[in-house]
XYZ file of C-alpha atoms in Angstrom:
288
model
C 27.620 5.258 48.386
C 28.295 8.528 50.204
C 27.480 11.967 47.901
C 30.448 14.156 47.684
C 31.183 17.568 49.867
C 29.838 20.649 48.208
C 33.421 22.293 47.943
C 34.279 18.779 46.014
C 30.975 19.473 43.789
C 31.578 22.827 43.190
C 35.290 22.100 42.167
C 34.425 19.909 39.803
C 31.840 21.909 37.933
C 33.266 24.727 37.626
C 36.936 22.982 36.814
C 34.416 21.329 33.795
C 32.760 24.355 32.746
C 36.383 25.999 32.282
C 37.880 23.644 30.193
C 34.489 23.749 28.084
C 34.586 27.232 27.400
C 38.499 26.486 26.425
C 37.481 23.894 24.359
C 35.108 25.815 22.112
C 37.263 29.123 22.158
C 40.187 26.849 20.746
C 39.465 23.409 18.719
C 35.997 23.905 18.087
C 36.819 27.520 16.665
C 40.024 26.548 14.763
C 38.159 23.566 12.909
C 34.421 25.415 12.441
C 33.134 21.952 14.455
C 29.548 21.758 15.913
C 29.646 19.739 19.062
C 26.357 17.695 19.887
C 23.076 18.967 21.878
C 22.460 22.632 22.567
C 26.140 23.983 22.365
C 26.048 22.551 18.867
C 22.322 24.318 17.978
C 23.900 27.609 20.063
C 26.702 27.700 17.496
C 24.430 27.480 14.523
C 22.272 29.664 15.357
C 24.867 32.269 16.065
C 27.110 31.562 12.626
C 23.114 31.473 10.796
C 22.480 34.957 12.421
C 26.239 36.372 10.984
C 26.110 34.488 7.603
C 22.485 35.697 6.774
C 21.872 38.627 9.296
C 25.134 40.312 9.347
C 25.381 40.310 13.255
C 26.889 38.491 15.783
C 24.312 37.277 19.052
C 26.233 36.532 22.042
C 26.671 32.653 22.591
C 25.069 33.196 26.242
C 21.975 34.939 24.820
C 20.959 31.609 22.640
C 22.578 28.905 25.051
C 20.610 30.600 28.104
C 17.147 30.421 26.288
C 17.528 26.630 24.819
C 18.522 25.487 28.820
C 15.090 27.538 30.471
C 12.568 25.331 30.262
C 14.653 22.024 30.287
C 16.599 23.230 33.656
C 13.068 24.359 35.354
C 11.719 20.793 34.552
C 14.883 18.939 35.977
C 14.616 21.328 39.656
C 10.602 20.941 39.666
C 10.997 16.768 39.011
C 14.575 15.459 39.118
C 16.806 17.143 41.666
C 17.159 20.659 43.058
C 20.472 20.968 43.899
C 21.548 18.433 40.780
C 19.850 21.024 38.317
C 21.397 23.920 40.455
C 25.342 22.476 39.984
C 24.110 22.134 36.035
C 22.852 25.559 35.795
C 26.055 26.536 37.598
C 28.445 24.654 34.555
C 26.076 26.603 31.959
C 26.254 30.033 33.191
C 30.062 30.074 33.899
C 30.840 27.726 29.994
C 28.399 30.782 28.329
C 29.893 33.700 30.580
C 33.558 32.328 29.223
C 32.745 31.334 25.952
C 31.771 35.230 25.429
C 34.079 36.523 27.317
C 37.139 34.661 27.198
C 39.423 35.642 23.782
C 40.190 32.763 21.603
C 43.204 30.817 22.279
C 45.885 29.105 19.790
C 43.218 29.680 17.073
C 45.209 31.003 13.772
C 48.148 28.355 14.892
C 45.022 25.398 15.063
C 43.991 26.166 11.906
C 47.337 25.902 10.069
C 47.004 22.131 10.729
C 44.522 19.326 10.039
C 40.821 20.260 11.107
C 41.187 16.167 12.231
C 43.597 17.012 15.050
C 40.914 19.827 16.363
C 37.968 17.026 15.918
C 39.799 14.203 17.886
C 41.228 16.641 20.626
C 38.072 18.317 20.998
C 36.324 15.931 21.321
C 38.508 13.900 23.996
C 38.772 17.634 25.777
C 34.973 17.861 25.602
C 34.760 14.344 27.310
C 36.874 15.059 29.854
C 34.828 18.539 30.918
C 31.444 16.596 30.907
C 32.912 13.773 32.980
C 33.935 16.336 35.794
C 30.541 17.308 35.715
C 29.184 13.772 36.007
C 31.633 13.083 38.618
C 30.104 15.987 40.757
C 26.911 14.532 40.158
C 25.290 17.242 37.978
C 25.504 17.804 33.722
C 26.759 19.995 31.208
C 23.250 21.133 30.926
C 21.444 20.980 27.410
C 19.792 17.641 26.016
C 21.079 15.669 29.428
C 18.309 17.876 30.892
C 15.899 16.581 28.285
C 17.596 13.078 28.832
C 17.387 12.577 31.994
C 14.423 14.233 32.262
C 13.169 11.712 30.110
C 14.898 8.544 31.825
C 13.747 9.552 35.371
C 10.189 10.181 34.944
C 8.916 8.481 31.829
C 11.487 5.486 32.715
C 12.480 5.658 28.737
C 15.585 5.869 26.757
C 15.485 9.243 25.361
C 19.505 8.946 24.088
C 17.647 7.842 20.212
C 16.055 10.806 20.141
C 19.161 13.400 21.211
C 20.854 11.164 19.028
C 18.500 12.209 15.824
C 18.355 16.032 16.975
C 22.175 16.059 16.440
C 21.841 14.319 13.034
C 19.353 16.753 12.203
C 22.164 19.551 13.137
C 24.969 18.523 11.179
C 22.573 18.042 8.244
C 21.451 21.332 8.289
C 25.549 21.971 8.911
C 25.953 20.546 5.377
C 23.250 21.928 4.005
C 23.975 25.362 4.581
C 27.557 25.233 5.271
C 30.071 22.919 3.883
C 30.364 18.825 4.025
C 33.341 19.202 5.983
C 31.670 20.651 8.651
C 29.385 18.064 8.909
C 31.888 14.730 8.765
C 34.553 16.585 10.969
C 31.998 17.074 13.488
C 30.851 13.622 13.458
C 34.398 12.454 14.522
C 34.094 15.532 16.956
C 30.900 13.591 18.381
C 32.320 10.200 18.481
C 35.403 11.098 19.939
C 33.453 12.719 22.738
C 31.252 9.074 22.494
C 34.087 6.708 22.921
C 36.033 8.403 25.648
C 33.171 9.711 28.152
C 32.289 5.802 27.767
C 36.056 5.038 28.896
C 35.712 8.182 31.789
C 32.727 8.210 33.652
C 31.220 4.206 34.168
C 28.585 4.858 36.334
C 25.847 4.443 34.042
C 27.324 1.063 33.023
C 26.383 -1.770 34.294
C 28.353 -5.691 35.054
C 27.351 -8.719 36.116
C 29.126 -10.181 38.992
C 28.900 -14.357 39.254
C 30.492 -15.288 42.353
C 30.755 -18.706 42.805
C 31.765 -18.522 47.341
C 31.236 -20.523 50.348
C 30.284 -17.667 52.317
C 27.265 -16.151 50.548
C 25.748 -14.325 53.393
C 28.813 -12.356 54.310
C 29.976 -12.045 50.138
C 26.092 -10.599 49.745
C 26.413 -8.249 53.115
C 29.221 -6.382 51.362
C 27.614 -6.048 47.495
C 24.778 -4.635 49.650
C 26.540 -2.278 51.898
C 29.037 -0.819 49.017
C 26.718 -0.599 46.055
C 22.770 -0.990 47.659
C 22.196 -3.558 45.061
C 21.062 -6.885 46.056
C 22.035 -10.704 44.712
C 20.574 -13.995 44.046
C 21.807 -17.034 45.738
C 21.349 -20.765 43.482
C 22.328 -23.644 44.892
C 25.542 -25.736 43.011
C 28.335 -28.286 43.369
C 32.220 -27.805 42.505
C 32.546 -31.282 40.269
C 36.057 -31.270 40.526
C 35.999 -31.395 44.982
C 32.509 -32.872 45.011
C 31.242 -30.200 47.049
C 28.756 -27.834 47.751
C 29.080 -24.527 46.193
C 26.888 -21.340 46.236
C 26.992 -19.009 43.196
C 25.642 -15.513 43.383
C 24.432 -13.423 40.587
C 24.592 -9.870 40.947
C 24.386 -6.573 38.814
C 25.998 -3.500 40.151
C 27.612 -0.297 38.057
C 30.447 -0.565 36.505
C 32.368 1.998 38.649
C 31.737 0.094 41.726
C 34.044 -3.144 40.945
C 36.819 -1.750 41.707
C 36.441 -1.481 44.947
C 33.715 -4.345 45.286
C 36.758 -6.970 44.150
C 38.952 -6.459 46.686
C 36.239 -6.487 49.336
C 34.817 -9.686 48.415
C 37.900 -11.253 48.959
C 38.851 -10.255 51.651
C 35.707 -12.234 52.694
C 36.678 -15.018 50.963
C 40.151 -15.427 49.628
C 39.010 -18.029 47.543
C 35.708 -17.066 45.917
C 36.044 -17.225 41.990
C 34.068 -13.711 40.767
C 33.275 -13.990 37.091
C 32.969 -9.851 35.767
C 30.818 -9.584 32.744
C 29.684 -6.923 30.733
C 25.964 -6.034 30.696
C 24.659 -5.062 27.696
C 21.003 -4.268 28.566
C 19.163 -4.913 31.886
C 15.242 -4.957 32.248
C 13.747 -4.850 35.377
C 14.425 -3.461 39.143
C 17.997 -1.934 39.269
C 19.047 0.363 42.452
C 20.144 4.115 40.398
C 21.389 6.575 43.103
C 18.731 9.109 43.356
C 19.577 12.632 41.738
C 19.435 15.078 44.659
């Protein structure tokens, strides 16, 4: 699995980090939303320092601070130029958040906060998978997340998951209700179509039942570096032999691994499941 071209990288992060400074100078300003991770804690912060303080703190100022120390951990242990391309999405989404003028705001907000929730949330989606795509993040608790993932080996999604419950309380608390459940949409909006987007941190399970294992297994390992296991069967219908292989690649990598196995064999039968949870040795592309 070859790495994309720096020009390819760079297009797609800063394409993302565009349409993410868009995003929250238009539907996420029009319907008072709080997005998830440290965009969401940036924007309360800021509208707690108006409210209560009676001045406005730039949205680069906060954003910056939260990303320090979870960007210098990703370069020192993860990935140098993976925490660089993040950094890179950050500093342009703050630069234009502060700097861009809102957009389509007053007309936003003469309709249903819902439409700003579900749109900004499929627009937000859309950003973050660029920034997948180009093999980097949208910065803010991925950092901690993969962090997390790559050197404890631990899900750490629970626990970004309770930070932004603890955000959209404090949301209602202080704010309005409203706030709270329209950003929850906002959030699973963003949930459901990155999921739909960006597969790559899904996995399947391929069964292949072929009676050329050796050459079906040469291609899963040369496309997707992921190995198989061969067990021994018989067809019942032919009364012959028959090899099945069991294999678990990523999601985004069937596509293309389909068409090659049968090319192999025309007549392998390739049973595609979906893998709920996997424990054990499983080949994840190294950040670099």
């Amino acid at each position: 699995m070859s790495k994309k071209s720096t020009p390819m990288r760079l297009l797609l992060v800063v394409s993302g980090a565009v349409l993410m400074a868009i995003n929250l100078n238009t539907f996420v300003r029009a319907g008072g939303i709080l997005p998830g991770g440290f965009t969401g804690l940036t924007l309360l912060i800021q509208e707690l320092f108006l409210r209560y303080g009676g001045f406005h703190i730039p949205f680069t100022v906060v954003n910056y601070s939260l990303n320090a120390v979870p960007a210098i951990l990703c370069f020192k242990y993860i990935g140098k130029k993976f925490t660089l391309y993040s950094v890179l999405t950050v500093a342009i989404t703050g630069l234009l958040t502060d700097f861009m003028p809102p957009m389509f705001v007053e007309f936003l907000q003469l309709h249903d906060i819902l439409l700003s929730a579900v749109f900004g949330g499929f627009l937000t989606a859309f950003s973050v998978s660029l920034c997948l795509r180009a093999d980097a993040t949208s910065g803010g608790t991925d950092f901690i997340a993969i962090f997390i993932s790559e050197k404890y080996r631990k899900d750490a999604w629970n626990y970004i998951f309770a930070g932004n419950c603890v955000i959209l309380a404090l949301a209602a608390f202080l704010f309005s209700l409203d706030i709270a459940l329209y950003s929850i949409i906002f959030q699973f909006t963003t949930t459901m179509a990155l999921g739909i987007m960006y597969r790559a941190y899904q996995q399947r399970t391929l069964i292949i039942i072929t009676n050329k294992p050796a050459e079906v297994y040469r291609v899963i390992n040369d496309l997707t570096n992921h190995g198989a296991t061969a067990i021994d069967g018989m067809g019942y219908h032919e009364k012959k032999h028959r090899v099945v292989l069991y294999s678990v690649v990523t999601a985004s990598m069937v596509k293309e691994l389909i068409p090659a196995i049968r090319k192999i064999d025309s007549e392998a039968f390739i049973n595609v499941l979906k893998t709920e949870q996997l424990n054990g040795r499983f080949f994840q592309q190294p950040k670099d």
